[in-house]
PDB file of C-alpha atoms in Angstrom:
ATOM      1  CA  CYS A 201     -86.751  13.603 -21.766  1.00  0.00           C
ATOM      2  CA  PHE A 202     -83.288  13.044 -22.968  1.00  0.00           C
ATOM      3  CA  ILE A 203     -80.541  15.647 -22.483  1.00  0.00           C
ATOM      4  CA  CYS A 204     -77.331  15.946 -24.637  1.00  0.00           C
ATOM      5  CA  GLY A 205     -74.371  16.998 -22.788  1.00  0.00           C
ATOM      6  CA  ASN A 206     -70.857  15.992 -21.521  1.00  0.00           C
ATOM      7  CA  ALA A 207     -70.816  13.508 -18.992  1.00  0.00           C
ATOM      8  CA  GLU A 208     -67.495  14.927 -17.313  1.00  0.00           C
ATOM      9  CA  SER A 209     -70.021  17.923 -16.212  1.00  0.00           C
ATOM     10  CA  LEU A 210     -73.640  16.899 -15.461  1.00  0.00           C
ATOM     11  CA  ASP A 211     -76.087  19.770 -15.322  1.00  0.00           C
ATOM     12  CA  PHE A 212     -77.919  18.391 -12.463  1.00  0.00           C
ATOM     13  CA  PRO A 213     -77.716  19.231  -8.562  1.00  0.00           C
ATOM     14  CA  ASP A 214     -75.758  17.287  -6.455  1.00  0.00           C
ATOM     15  CA  ALA A 215     -77.748  14.201  -5.027  1.00  0.00           C
ATOM     16  CA  HIS A 216     -80.361  14.346  -7.486  1.00  0.00           C
ATOM     17  CA  PHE A 217     -80.700  10.625  -8.501  1.00  0.00           C
ATOM     18  CA  ASP A 218     -81.685   7.700  -6.745  1.00  0.00           C
ATOM     19  CA  LEU A 219     -80.357   5.426  -9.531  1.00  0.00           C
ATOM     20  CA  VAL A 220     -77.598   6.342 -12.494  1.00  0.00           C
ATOM     21  CA  LEU A 221     -77.214   4.067 -15.416  1.00  0.00           C
ATOM     22  CA  LEU A 222     -73.884   3.438 -16.819  1.00  0.00           C
ATOM     23  CA  PHE A 223     -74.210   0.662 -19.750  1.00  0.00           C
ATOM     24  CA  THR A 224     -70.685   0.242 -21.590  1.00  0.00           C
ATOM     25  CA  VAL A 225     -69.874   3.763 -20.804  1.00  0.00           C
ATOM     26  CA  LEU A 226     -66.335   3.651 -19.118  1.00  0.00           C
ATOM     27  CA  SER A 227     -65.138   0.891 -21.377  1.00  0.00           C
ATOM     28  CA  SER A 228     -65.706   3.497 -24.105  1.00  0.00           C
ATOM     29  CA  ILE A 229     -63.483   6.101 -22.634  1.00  0.00           C
ATOM     30  CA  LEU A 230     -59.671   5.288 -23.217  1.00  0.00           C
ATOM     31  CA  ASP A 231     -58.518   8.541 -21.496  1.00  0.00           C
ATOM     32  CA  ASP A 232     -58.073   7.844 -17.795  1.00  0.00           C
ATOM     33  CA  ARG A 233     -58.608  11.458 -16.740  1.00  0.00           C
ATOM     34  CA  MET A 234     -62.047  11.754 -18.828  1.00  0.00           C
ATOM     35  CA  ALA A 235     -63.324   8.215 -17.408  1.00  0.00           C
ATOM     36  CA  HIS A 236     -62.539   9.431 -13.946  1.00  0.00           C
ATOM     37  CA  ASN A 237     -64.535  12.743 -14.168  1.00  0.00           C
ATOM     38  CA  VAL A 238     -67.278  10.736 -15.655  1.00  0.00           C
ATOM     39  CA  ALA A 239     -67.280   8.258 -12.594  1.00  0.00           C
ATOM     40  CA  ARG A 240     -66.648  11.432 -10.385  1.00  0.00           C
ATOM     41  CA  GLU A 241     -69.864  12.886 -11.884  1.00  0.00           C
ATOM     42  CA  ALA A 242     -72.211   9.813 -11.601  1.00  0.00           C
ATOM     43  CA  CYS A 243     -71.113   9.755  -7.836  1.00  0.00           C
ATOM     44  CA  ARG A 244     -71.765  13.635  -7.586  1.00  0.00           C
ATOM     45  CA  VAL A 245     -75.301  13.416  -8.784  1.00  0.00           C
ATOM     46  CA  LEU A 246     -76.060  10.269  -7.076  1.00  0.00           C
ATOM     47  CA  LYS A 247     -78.039  10.325  -3.667  1.00  0.00           C
ATOM     48  CA  PRO A 248     -76.412   8.708  -0.467  1.00  0.00           C
ATOM     49  CA  GLY A 249     -77.561   5.290  -0.479  1.00  0.00           C
ATOM     50  CA  GLY A 250     -78.551   5.683  -3.892  1.00  0.00           C
ATOM     51  CA  ALA A 251     -77.089   2.916  -6.710  1.00  0.00           C
ATOM     52  CA  ILE A 252     -75.389   2.779  -9.764  1.00  0.00           C
ATOM     53  CA  LEU A 253     -76.447  -0.031 -12.083  1.00  0.00           C
ATOM     54  CA  PHE A 254     -73.089  -1.234 -14.305  1.00  0.00           C
ATOM     55  CA  TYR A 255     -72.840  -3.001 -17.402  1.00  0.00           C
ATOM     56  CA  ASP A 256     -69.621  -2.865 -19.214  1.00  0.00           C
ATOM     57  CA  PHE A 257     -66.874  -5.251 -20.713  1.00  0.00           C
ATOM     58  CA  ARG A 258     -64.279  -7.174 -18.410  1.00  0.00           C
ATOM     59  CA  TYR A 259     -61.652  -7.664 -21.245  1.00  0.00           C
ATOM     60  CA  ASN A 260     -59.916  -5.671 -24.012  1.00  0.00           C
ATOM     61  CA  ASN A 261     -61.274  -6.351 -27.371  1.00  0.00           C
ATOM     62  CA  PRO A 262     -58.235  -7.225 -29.455  1.00  0.00           C
ATOM     63  CA  TRP A 263     -60.456  -6.432 -32.661  1.00  0.00           C
ATOM     64  CA  ASN A 264     -61.479  -2.700 -31.217  1.00  0.00           C
ATOM     65  CA  PRO A 265     -58.870  -0.824 -29.943  1.00  0.00           C
ATOM     66  CA  ASN A 266     -61.630   2.024 -29.355  1.00  0.00           C
ATOM     67  CA  VAL A 267     -62.903  -0.029 -26.381  1.00  0.00           C
ATOM     68  CA  ARG A 268     -61.225  -1.168 -23.101  1.00  0.00           C
ATOM     69  CA  GLY A 269     -61.692  -3.635 -20.547  1.00  0.00           C
ATOM     70  CA  ILE A 270     -62.612  -2.563 -16.763  1.00  0.00           C
ATOM     71  CA  THR A 271     -61.402  -4.435 -14.422  1.00  0.00           C
ATOM     72  CA  LYS A 272     -62.663  -5.032 -10.757  1.00  0.00           C
ATOM     73  CA  HIS A 273     -59.938  -2.608  -9.525  1.00  0.00           C
ATOM     74  CA  LEU A 274     -60.676   0.025 -11.788  1.00  0.00           C
ATOM     75  CA  ILE A 275     -64.234  -0.307 -10.972  1.00  0.00           C
ATOM     76  CA  ARG A 276     -63.385   0.251  -7.104  1.00  0.00           C
ATOM     77  CA  ARG A 277     -60.750   2.786  -8.013  1.00  0.00           C
ATOM     78  CA  PHE A 278     -63.862   5.021 -10.096  1.00  0.00           C
ATOM     79  CA  PHE A 279     -66.130   4.415  -7.143  1.00  0.00           C
ATOM     80  CA  PRO A 280     -64.369   4.316  -3.805  1.00  0.00           C
ATOM     81  CA  GLY A 281     -66.323   3.466  -0.899  1.00  0.00           C
ATOM     82  CA  PHE A 282     -69.349   1.898  -2.636  1.00  0.00           C
ATOM     83  CA  GLU A 283     -70.619  -1.379  -1.568  1.00  0.00           C
ATOM     84  CA  MET A 284     -70.319  -3.407  -4.824  1.00  0.00           C
ATOM     85  CA  HIS A 285     -71.984  -6.258  -5.890  1.00  0.00           C
ATOM     86  CA  LEU A 286     -70.708  -7.586  -9.157  1.00  0.00           C
ATOM     87  CA  ARG A 287     -71.510 -10.550 -11.255  1.00  0.00           C
ATOM     88  CA  THR A 288     -69.811 -11.847 -14.652  1.00  0.00           C
ATOM     89  CA  ILE A 289     -72.370 -12.304 -17.600  1.00  0.00           C
ATOM     90  CA  THR A 290     -72.653 -12.330 -21.361  1.00  0.00           C
ATOM     91  CA  LEU A 291     -71.173 -15.223 -23.262  1.00  0.00           C
ATOM     92  CA  LEU A 292     -68.291 -14.173 -25.713  1.00  0.00           C
ATOM     93  CA  PRO A 293     -70.448 -12.822 -28.254  1.00  0.00           C
ATOM     94  CA  PRO A 294     -68.197 -13.962 -31.088  1.00  0.00           C
ATOM     95  CA  LEU A 295     -68.437 -17.477 -29.448  1.00  0.00           C
ATOM     96  CA  ALA A 296     -72.561 -17.023 -28.899  1.00  0.00           C
ATOM     97  CA  ARG A 297     -73.149 -15.746 -32.329  1.00  0.00           C
ATOM     98  CA  ARG A 298     -71.599 -18.960 -33.960  1.00  0.00           C
ATOM     99  CA  LEU A 299     -73.730 -21.245 -31.771  1.00  0.00           C
ATOM    100  CA  GLY A 300     -76.939 -21.242 -34.457  1.00  0.00           C
ATOM    101  CA  ARG A 301     -79.398 -23.923 -33.774  1.00  0.00           C
ATOM    102  CA  MET A 302     -77.486 -25.376 -30.863  1.00  0.00           C
ATOM    103  CA  THR A 303     -77.728 -21.868 -28.737  1.00  0.00           C
ATOM    104  CA  PRO A 304     -80.647 -23.265 -26.295  1.00  0.00           C
ATOM    105  CA  ILE A 305     -78.287 -26.110 -25.440  1.00  0.00           C
ATOM    106  CA  LEU A 306     -74.898 -24.859 -25.653  1.00  0.00           C
ATOM    107  CA  TYR A 307     -75.249 -21.139 -24.517  1.00  0.00           C
ATOM    108  CA  PRO A 308     -76.158 -22.104 -20.785  1.00  0.00           C
ATOM    109  CA  LEU A 309     -73.369 -24.618 -20.482  1.00  0.00           C
ATOM    110  CA  LEU A 310     -70.555 -22.475 -22.236  1.00  0.00           C
ATOM    111  CA  ALA A 311     -71.830 -19.273 -20.345  1.00  0.00           C
ATOM    112  CA  ALA A 312     -71.216 -21.425 -16.729  1.00  0.00           C
ATOM    113  CA  ILE A 313     -67.657 -21.313 -17.770  1.00  0.00           C
ATOM    114  CA  PRO A 314     -66.264 -17.848 -15.842  1.00  0.00           C
ATOM    115  CA  PRO A 315     -63.482 -16.758 -18.476  1.00  0.00           C
ATOM    116  CA  LEU A 316     -65.833 -16.997 -20.977  1.00  0.00           C
ATOM    117  CA  ARG A 317     -68.496 -14.226 -19.721  1.00  0.00           C
ATOM    118  CA  THR A 318     -66.987 -11.023 -20.875  1.00  0.00           C
ATOM    119  CA  HIS A 319     -69.171  -8.592 -19.022  1.00  0.00           C
ATOM    120  CA  TYR A 320     -69.425  -7.163 -15.586  1.00  0.00           C
ATOM    121  CA  LEU A 321     -73.214  -6.496 -14.143  1.00  0.00           C
ATOM    122  CA  GLY A 322     -73.358  -4.908 -10.757  1.00  0.00           C
ATOM    123  CA  LEU A 323     -75.189  -2.815  -8.474  1.00  0.00           C
ATOM    124  CA  LEU A 324     -72.708  -0.249  -6.994  1.00  0.00           C
ATOM    125  CA  ILE A 325     -74.090   1.235  -3.822  1.00  0.00           C
ATOM    126  CA  LYS A 326     -72.891   5.003  -2.709  1.00  0.00           C
ATOM    127  CA  PRO A 327     -72.395   4.967   0.991  1.00  0.00           C
ATOM    128  CA  LYS A 328     -75.270   6.809   3.234  1.00  0.00           C
ATOM    129  CA  GLY A 329     -72.982   9.225   4.792  1.00  0.00           C
ATOM    130  CA  GLY A 330     -71.553  10.572   1.511  1.00  0.00           C
TER     131      GLY A 330
END
């Protein structure tokens, strides 16, 4: 079932979900107030002890002004008090697309270099008390 709505004001009761998925959501919202509202709503509908599965850009994209990088600092601000388990993943896509037949060999080698990993994958766990 899909429901179309505004993520700043979700039509679900408090503490309704065990898991909330946020995949390239916050990086696509350039207005700080709106991004905070969306994060607040995700927290509100999440049960205590529930988790947010998070995947988003870490860096600004110089070729796409419609997205922004989401830093660890911002993630902490969006989800205060949450237990954070973040990993950097995803080799820089413009580089990965150019590997061609060498992808099986070069991708793992290049992806082992932390600055070349452009996204965070994280599990953010809401405190059981709130």
